[in-house]
Each structure stands twice: as C-alpha cells, then as structure tokens.
Amino acid sequence: MPTTPSDIAAISQAVSDAVTRRPPQQARSRRSQAKVLAAARRLLEEEGYEGLTLQKVSRQSGVSIGSIYGRFTGKDELMHAVQAVVMEELGLAHRSLLDPSRWTGVPLRQLVPQLFDGFADLLRQFAPILRQMMLRATQDAEISRVGTEAYQSFITQAMAVLMQCEGEVRREPRDEALRFALFAAFSIYRNHLGFGSDKGEMPDIEWAALKRQTNDMVISYLLG
Amino acid sequence: MPTTPSDIAAISQAVSDAVTRRPPQQARSRRSQAKVLAAARRLLEEEGYEGLTLQKVSRQSGVSIGSIYGRFTGKDELMHAVQAVVMEELGLAHRSLLDPSRWTGVPLRQLVPQLFDGFADLLRQFAPILRQMMLRATQDAEISRVGTEAYQSFITQAMAVLMQCEGEVRREPRDEALRFALFAAFSIYRNHLGFGSDKGEMPDIEWAALKRQTNDMVISYLLG
C-alpha cells in the first residue's frame, strides 16, 4: 500500500504523541469518540434501531469504520454507550431540578405546577432518544437494566422533594398518594409523547393544556 | 354489569366465525383456520413477533405449512388476521360494557368506579396480545392503522356514556375535562401493564389499589 499524505500526517502525529507522552492523541481520540456518539444518537432518534448502522455512523461522524470497531464491538455496544451519555445528561438535569434546597417551604399548590412541569418538559426534551431506548429495552436486557435503574433513582429523588409537602396532603396514606400522583403524571406524559408506540405526540391535546390539566388533577387528588 | 369470561367466549366464537377472510365452505377448513389463528395468537403473546414462525404455528395448530401458506402470504398477514380477531373481540366487549342504556341515570360517583374498572379489566385481560400489537405497530403501518381506528371508536363510545353525567361535572369546560379524565386513566393502566416497554405489571402497586386510586383521582378532578 502506498504511503499517502494522510498516512504521513498520522505517522508524524503518532511520533509527536509518543514524544509528548500521548495526551494530544487522547484529546483527539476523545473528540472522535464524541463525534461517533453524537452521530449514533442522531441516527437512533431519526431512524430508530433498524436505521442505526456503523456505515452511516462512520459517514456522519467522519470517523473510519475500522476506528469505530476499535472502540465498540458493534451497534449494540454503541447503543449502550449512547444510553450512558443520555442517562448522565438526564440524571444531571433531574438532580438540578430536584435539588431539595430549591423547594424548601414551597407549598403544594405552587410546588406541583413548577416541579411537574419540569418533569414533563425534560421528558419531552429527551423523548426522541428515550422512545428508541424503551423500544429497544424489549430486546436488550442491558438497556432495560440501565433504564430501570435511572427511573428508580429519579423516583427516589422526586419522592424526597414531594415528601416536604406531606403535611399538606389530605389523602391517606399520604406517601402512597404522593407516589401514585407521580406515577399518574408520568403515565400521562409518556402516553402523550407516544412512548412505546408508533405515535408521536397526539394532536388532540396541546402540550401546555396537558400539563395544566395534569397539575389540576394531581392537586385535586392530593387535597381532595 | 361487567363482561364475564363466558361473554368473552361467546364473543370469540362469533368473531372467529365472522372474521375468517374467505368464508370457508367446509367446517373442517373453518376449524383449521381457527386453530391457526389461535396458535399464532398464543405464540405472539408468549414469544412476541420474533418468536412467531409459520413452522411453530404449523406444529402447534396441527395444520400443514402448505395449508397455512394457502391462507396467508406470510407471518405479517397472519398477524393482521390475529389483530382483526382481537380487535373484533375487544370491540364487542367494549360495546357491551358501553351500552348507553346500562348507564342511564347512574350518578358520576357510581359511574366512574364501575365503568373505569371495566375499561381497566378489559385492557388487562387483553394486555399480552395488545402489548405485542403496539410494539409491532412501530414497524407495521397496517397494524398501527387498525389499532388507532379501534382506539378512536372506543373513545367515541366512552365519551357518549360519560357525557350522560356532564351536568354533574364541576370542572370547565366539562367535555374537555371528561376527555382528559379518560385519557389519564388509560395512560395509568397502560403504563402499569407495561405497554410499549419490556416490563409487565410493576410490582409496587397492586391492581385493585391502582384502580381505586385512579377512580379517586378522576372523581376528585371532575368534581373538584
């Protein structure tokens, strides 16, 4: 195989990395990794599991197939890596929303609309990728395990904030009522966003109206 | 009056008689068709779309592969035929549950628990096959179309019954509140039953408690 200009560039890069103990190569490798993951995520969102191929990831990321195979054994491992990134992002967003100090002393009638709208909007923002992850979880035990763990961690944090208002809840047992309200709201958002089905958002209720109605329902249940 | 298992058995028979595509001239052919559809349905429920093969259908129904291919072009057409049977059964059960004469003069506080428990129990009874149909709808436009049509027909009938209580509803606009209550309840049942995900029923809420909490939530919302 003849030596091409890009081979030469690669060789000189390798030499300079060796001399400088490799950090530049690590930085470059990290950038390639990020490009591969971003391309895989976009493909999943737009074309689903069926549409995710290493060929397309390579074309869209500008990283060679060989290099992608050097990092991932195949498309399932690539999908696990995308899930890890997404769960990390979503987890950070939830931890920020659910920081207990933000909610100290906020009464239920204010807390529910603010907090639940936050849950709803985050779910909607991540819907394109979460929908694909949940569909794939029916076939892939690792995706299922990681998704379930993330959801349970979210529930634990959300309940810790909701329990700050326990004293205001009139429906007994109070912790059970709060847990059910959370479950109900999530079920409504998920169904509206078309998780686990072929439909996206259903057109018959607008998003703002859906959030308002959900809040009204939760408040009237807890205080009823 | 709730729909009983014997109602369902009678309905199933009527449906399998009515649904058979080419009206078979011989009783034996009709029985073969019924056996093929029953085997395909059981396989779908237990092993999903991936596990449905004409080989297994043949083995479990005792009908030859050649004979199955004489009736269906392949597993997708077989699945469409199973869906037709299931939607017809579910449609008949819903029409019986939603017969407006059954609900005339029943006040909201009684109507909601009886009617909504009926919705919930039917959905639960059909959950194993509906879950598979909804998953497949993401890939198969015909399954999506038939499922959506069936759901919309159900909503229309359910709203006709709920509107009998419109005068009691205190939340405005009343028809919108009733429609949202229906949507919310269905979202809760569906999520609990694990539609569109890999999970079956979530163990942390019992079915009877889930129905009771849903009814309480719907009533407090509509009357709140």
mmCIF file of N, CA and C in Angstrom, chain A residues 50 135 137-139 144 148 171 176 180-181 183-184 187-188 190-192 195-199 202 210 212-214 216-217 220-221, chain B residues 50 135 137-139 144 148 171 176 180-181 183-184 187-188 190-192 195-199 202 210 212-214 216-217 220-221:
data_model
loop_
_atom_site.group_PDB
_atom_site.id
_atom_site.type_symbol
_atom_site.label_atom_id
_atom_site.label_comp_id
_atom_site.label_asym_id
_atom_site.label_seq_id
_atom_site.Cartn_x
_atom_site.Cartn_y
_atom_site.Cartn_z
ATOM 1 N N GLU A 50 -33.316 0.084 13.767
ATOM 2 C CA GLU A 50 -33.150 -0.507 12.425
ATOM 3 C C GLU A 50 -32.259 0.371 11.552
ATOM 4 N N LEU A 135 -38.102 1.177 23.375
ATOM 5 C CA LEU A 135 -38.445 0.128 22.412
ATOM 6 C C LEU A 135 -37.366 -0.953 22.397
ATOM 7 N N ALA A 137 -35.350 -1.729 24.728
ATOM 8 C CA ALA A 137 -35.282 -2.438 26.016
ATOM 9 C C ALA A 137 -36.073 -3.746 25.990
ATOM 10 N N THR A 138 -37.041 -3.852 25.060
ATOM 11 C CA THR A 138 -37.788 -5.108 24.973
ATOM 12 C C THR A 138 -36.903 -6.244 24.462
ATOM 13 N N GLN A 139 -35.784 -5.903 23.804
ATOM 14 C CA GLN A 139 -34.902 -6.928 23.239
ATOM 15 C C GLN A 139 -33.537 -6.977 23.923
ATOM 16 N N SER A 144 -32.544 -2.258 29.235
ATOM 17 C CA SER A 144 -33.632 -2.325 30.202
ATOM 18 C C SER A 144 -33.127 -2.066 31.623
ATOM 19 N N THR A 148 -34.180 1.168 33.852
ATOM 20 C CA THR A 148 -34.949 0.962 35.077
ATOM 21 C C THR A 148 -34.244 1.588 36.274
ATOM 22 N N ARG A 171 -55.117 13.263 51.441
ATOM 23 C CA ARG A 171 -55.496 11.889 51.098
ATOM 24 C C ARG A 171 -54.552 10.903 51.793
ATOM 25 N N GLU A 176 -48.286 7.169 49.982
ATOM 26 C CA GLU A 176 -48.822 6.375 48.880
ATOM 27 C C GLU A 176 -49.525 7.288 47.862
ATOM 28 N N PHE A 180 -48.466 7.738 44.010
ATOM 29 C CA PHE A 180 -49.420 7.485 42.921
ATOM 30 C C PHE A 180 -49.545 8.718 42.011
ATOM 31 N N ALA A 181 -49.578 9.898 42.604
ATOM 32 C CA ALA A 181 -49.693 11.131 41.812
ATOM 33 C C ALA A 181 -48.515 11.243 40.833
ATOM 34 N N PHE A 183 -46.666 8.733 39.686
ATOM 35 C CA PHE A 183 -46.837 7.668 38.687
ATOM 36 C C PHE A 183 -47.880 8.069 37.634
ATOM 37 N N ALA A 184 -48.994 8.646 38.107
ATOM 38 C CA ALA A 184 -50.077 9.046 37.199
ATOM 39 C C ALA A 184 -49.587 10.117 36.221
ATOM 40 N N SER A 187 -47.311 8.694 33.655
ATOM 41 C CA SER A 187 -48.054 7.865 32.692
ATOM 42 C C SER A 187 -48.706 8.753 31.639
ATOM 43 N N ILE A 188 -49.269 9.868 32.077
ATOM 44 C CA ILE A 188 -49.924 10.798 31.150
ATOM 45 C C ILE A 188 -48.917 11.388 30.167
ATOM 46 N N ARG A 190 -45.953 10.236 29.305
ATOM 47 C CA ARG A 190 -45.405 9.170 28.447
ATOM 48 C C ARG A 190 -46.366 8.795 27.341
ATOM 49 N N ASN A 191 -47.635 8.652 27.712
ATOM 50 C CA ASN A 191 -48.631 8.243 26.724
ATOM 51 C C ASN A 191 -48.811 9.338 25.673
ATOM 52 N N HIS A 192 -48.846 10.582 26.135
ATOM 53 C CA HIS A 192 -48.996 11.698 25.209
ATOM 54 C C HIS A 192 -47.802 11.799 24.258
ATOM 55 N N PHE A 195 -44.536 7.225 23.878
ATOM 56 C CA PHE A 195 -43.526 6.227 24.232
ATOM 57 C C PHE A 195 -44.129 4.843 24.058
ATOM 58 N N GLY A 196 -43.314 3.955 23.510
ATOM 59 C CA GLY A 196 -43.746 2.565 23.395
ATOM 60 C C GLY A 196 -44.842 2.362 22.377
ATOM 61 N N SER A 197 -44.948 3.280 21.443
ATOM 62 C CA SER A 197 -45.891 3.053 20.351
ATOM 63 C C SER A 197 -45.342 3.755 19.127
ATOM 64 N N ASP A 198 -46.067 3.686 18.045
ATOM 65 C CA ASP A 198 -45.568 4.282 16.818
ATOM 66 C C ASP A 198 -45.924 5.754 16.723
ATOM 67 N N LYS A 199 -46.796 6.214 17.614
ATOM 68 C CA LYS A 199 -47.278 7.585 17.511
ATOM 69 C C LYS A 199 -46.401 8.543 18.300
ATOM 70 N N MET A 202 -49.827 13.103 20.512
ATOM 71 C CA MET A 202 -51.174 13.059 19.966
ATOM 72 C C MET A 202 -51.686 14.479 19.791
ATOM 73 N N LEU A 210 -52.143 20.018 28.412
ATOM 74 C CA LEU A 210 -51.922 18.725 29.062
ATOM 75 C C LEU A 210 -51.237 18.881 30.414
ATOM 76 N N ARG A 212 -51.231 21.579 32.316
ATOM 77 C CA ARG A 212 -52.146 22.251 33.236
ATOM 78 C C ARG A 212 -53.180 21.268 33.792
ATOM 79 N N GLN A 213 -53.765 20.469 32.909
ATOM 80 C CA GLN A 213 -54.769 19.505 33.348
ATOM 81 C C GLN A 213 -54.167 18.463 34.299
ATOM 82 N N THR A 214 -52.938 18.049 33.994
ATOM 83 C CA THR A 214 -52.268 17.079 34.877
ATOM 84 C C THR A 214 -52.064 17.690 36.264
ATOM 85 N N ASP A 216 -53.769 20.143 37.649
ATOM 86 C CA ASP A 216 -55.090 20.278 38.297
ATOM 87 C C ASP A 216 -55.538 18.945 38.880
ATOM 88 N N MET A 217 -55.327 17.889 38.109
ATOM 89 C CA MET A 217 -55.761 16.560 38.552
ATOM 90 C C MET A 217 -54.976 16.118 39.786
ATOM 91 N N SER A 220 -56.010 18.294 42.865
ATOM 92 C CA SER A 220 -57.343 17.983 43.408
ATOM 93 C C SER A 220 -57.349 16.600 44.062
ATOM 94 N N TYR A 221 -56.534 15.687 43.556
ATOM 95 C CA TYR A 221 -56.430 14.352 44.171
ATOM 96 C C TYR A 221 -55.761 14.446 45.550
ATOM 97 N N GLU B 50 -40.832 -11.796 17.151
ATOM 98 C CA GLU B 50 -39.622 -12.561 16.795
ATOM 99 C C GLU B 50 -39.885 -14.065 16.885
ATOM 100 N N LEU B 135 -46.204 -2.899 20.013
ATOM 101 C CA LEU B 135 -44.778 -2.912 19.659
ATOM 102 C C LEU B 135 -44.614 -3.049 18.145
ATOM 103 N N ALA B 137 -46.688 -2.223 15.868
ATOM 104 C CA ALA B 137 -47.216 -1.053 15.159
ATOM 105 C C ALA B 137 -46.114 -0.053 14.803
ATOM 106 N N THR B 138 -44.987 -0.102 15.535
ATOM 107 C CA THR B 138 -43.891 0.812 15.200
ATOM 108 C C THR B 138 -43.269 0.456 13.852
ATOM 109 N N GLN B 139 -43.471 -0.785 13.377
ATOM 110 C CA GLN B 139 -42.865 -1.238 12.120
ATOM 111 C C GLN B 139 -43.905 -1.495 11.042
ATOM 112 N N SER B 144 -50.735 -0.433 12.909
ATOM 113 C CA SER B 144 -50.921 0.891 13.501
ATOM 114 C C SER B 144 -52.286 1.472 13.142
ATOM 115 N N THR B 148 -55.253 2.179 15.854
ATOM 116 C CA THR B 148 -55.675 3.559 16.084
ATOM 117 C C THR B 148 -57.176 3.712 15.855
ATOM 118 N N ARG B 171 -65.728 20.853 36.734
ATOM 119 C CA ARG B 171 -64.551 21.450 36.101
ATOM 120 C C ARG B 171 -64.882 21.830 34.655
ATOM 121 N N GLU B 176 -64.143 18.691 27.865
ATOM 122 C CA GLU B 176 -62.684 18.580 27.843
ATOM 123 C C GLU B 176 -62.177 17.878 29.108
ATOM 124 N N PHE B 180 -60.135 14.395 29.169
ATOM 125 C CA PHE B 180 -58.825 14.287 29.820
ATOM 126 C C PHE B 180 -58.821 13.186 30.884
ATOM 127 N N ALA B 181 -59.917 13.086 31.647
ATOM 128 C CA ALA B 181 -60.000 12.044 32.682
ATOM 129 C C ALA B 181 -59.864 10.654 32.060
ATOM 130 N N PHE B 183 -58.408 9.927 29.167
ATOM 131 C CA PHE B 183 -57.032 9.800 28.682
ATOM 132 C C PHE B 183 -56.066 9.489 29.839
ATOM 133 N N ALA B 184 -56.262 10.187 30.959
ATOM 134 C CA ALA B 184 -55.390 9.987 32.119
ATOM 135 C C ALA B 184 -55.518 8.562 32.651
ATOM 136 N N SER B 187 -53.853 6.122 30.381
ATOM 137 C CA SER B 187 -52.396 6.243 30.459
ATOM 138 C C SER B 187 -51.869 5.484 31.680
ATOM 139 N N ILE B 188 -52.578 5.598 32.785
ATOM 140 C CA ILE B 188 -52.173 4.917 34.019
ATOM 141 C C ILE B 188 -52.241 3.399 33.845
ATOM 142 N N ARG B 190 -52.209 1.648 31.070
ATOM 143 C CA ARG B 190 -51.243 1.210 30.058
ATOM 144 C C ARG B 190 -49.832 1.163 30.618
ATOM 145 N N ASN B 191 -49.480 2.190 31.381
ATOM 146 C CA ASN B 191 -48.137 2.253 31.932
ATOM 147 C C ASN B 191 -47.944 1.137 32.956
ATOM 148 N N HIS B 192 -48.954 0.924 33.789
ATOM 149 C CA HIS B 192 -48.863 -0.133 34.793
ATOM 150 C C HIS B 192 -48.750 -1.514 34.141
ATOM 151 N N PHE B 195 -47.287 -1.585 28.695
ATOM 152 C CA PHE B 195 -47.389 -1.470 27.241
ATOM 153 C C PHE B 195 -46.226 -0.641 26.724
ATOM 154 N N GLY B 196 -45.692 -1.087 25.607
ATOM 155 C CA GLY B 196 -44.644 -0.316 24.958
ATOM 156 C C GLY B 196 -43.347 -0.312 25.724
ATOM 157 N N SER B 197 -43.149 -1.312 26.575
ATOM 158 C CA SER B 197 -41.857 -1.418 27.232
ATOM 159 C C SER B 197 -41.626 -2.892 27.512
ATOM 160 N N ASP B 198 -40.496 -3.194 28.110
ATOM 161 C CA ASP B 198 -40.185 -4.599 28.343
ATOM 162 C C ASP B 198 -40.794 -5.100 29.642
ATOM 163 N N LYS B 199 -41.318 -4.190 30.444
ATOM 164 C CA LYS B 199 -41.800 -4.590 31.757
ATOM 165 C C LYS B 199 -43.277 -4.963 31.707
ATOM 166 N N MET B 202 -45.969 -3.488 37.007
ATOM 167 C CA MET B 202 -44.996 -3.086 38.004
ATOM 168 C C MET B 202 -45.470 -3.561 39.366
ATOM 169 N N LEU B 210 -54.512 0.175 42.341
ATOM 170 C CA LEU B 210 -54.317 1.075 41.196
ATOM 171 C C LEU B 210 -55.663 1.558 40.651
ATOM 172 N N ARG B 212 -58.555 1.671 42.261
ATOM 173 C CA ARG B 212 -59.201 2.523 43.255
ATOM 174 C C ARG B 212 -58.582 3.928 43.235
ATOM 175 N N GLN B 213 -57.253 4.001 43.210
ATOM 176 C CA GLN B 213 -56.585 5.309 43.205
ATOM 177 C C GLN B 213 -56.925 6.087 41.931
ATOM 178 N N THR B 214 -56.996 5.375 40.808
ATOM 179 C CA THR B 214 -57.358 6.048 39.553
ATOM 180 C C THR B 214 -58.765 6.616 39.649
ATOM 181 N N ASP B 216 -60.432 7.456 42.369
ATOM 182 C CA ASP B 216 -60.411 8.583 43.315
ATOM 183 C C ASP B 216 -59.873 9.839 42.629
ATOM 184 N N MET B 217 -58.817 9.653 41.847
ATOM 185 C CA MET B 217 -58.198 10.791 41.176
ATOM 186 C C MET B 217 -59.155 11.402 40.148
ATOM 187 N N SER B 220 -62.122 13.164 41.992
ATOM 188 C CA SER B 220 -61.766 14.436 42.642
ATOM 189 C C SER B 220 -61.447 15.508 41.606
ATOM 190 N N TYR B 221 -60.913 15.099 40.456
ATOM 191 C CA TYR B 221 -60.638 16.066 39.378
ATOM 192 C C TYR B 221 -61.939 16.606 38.788
#
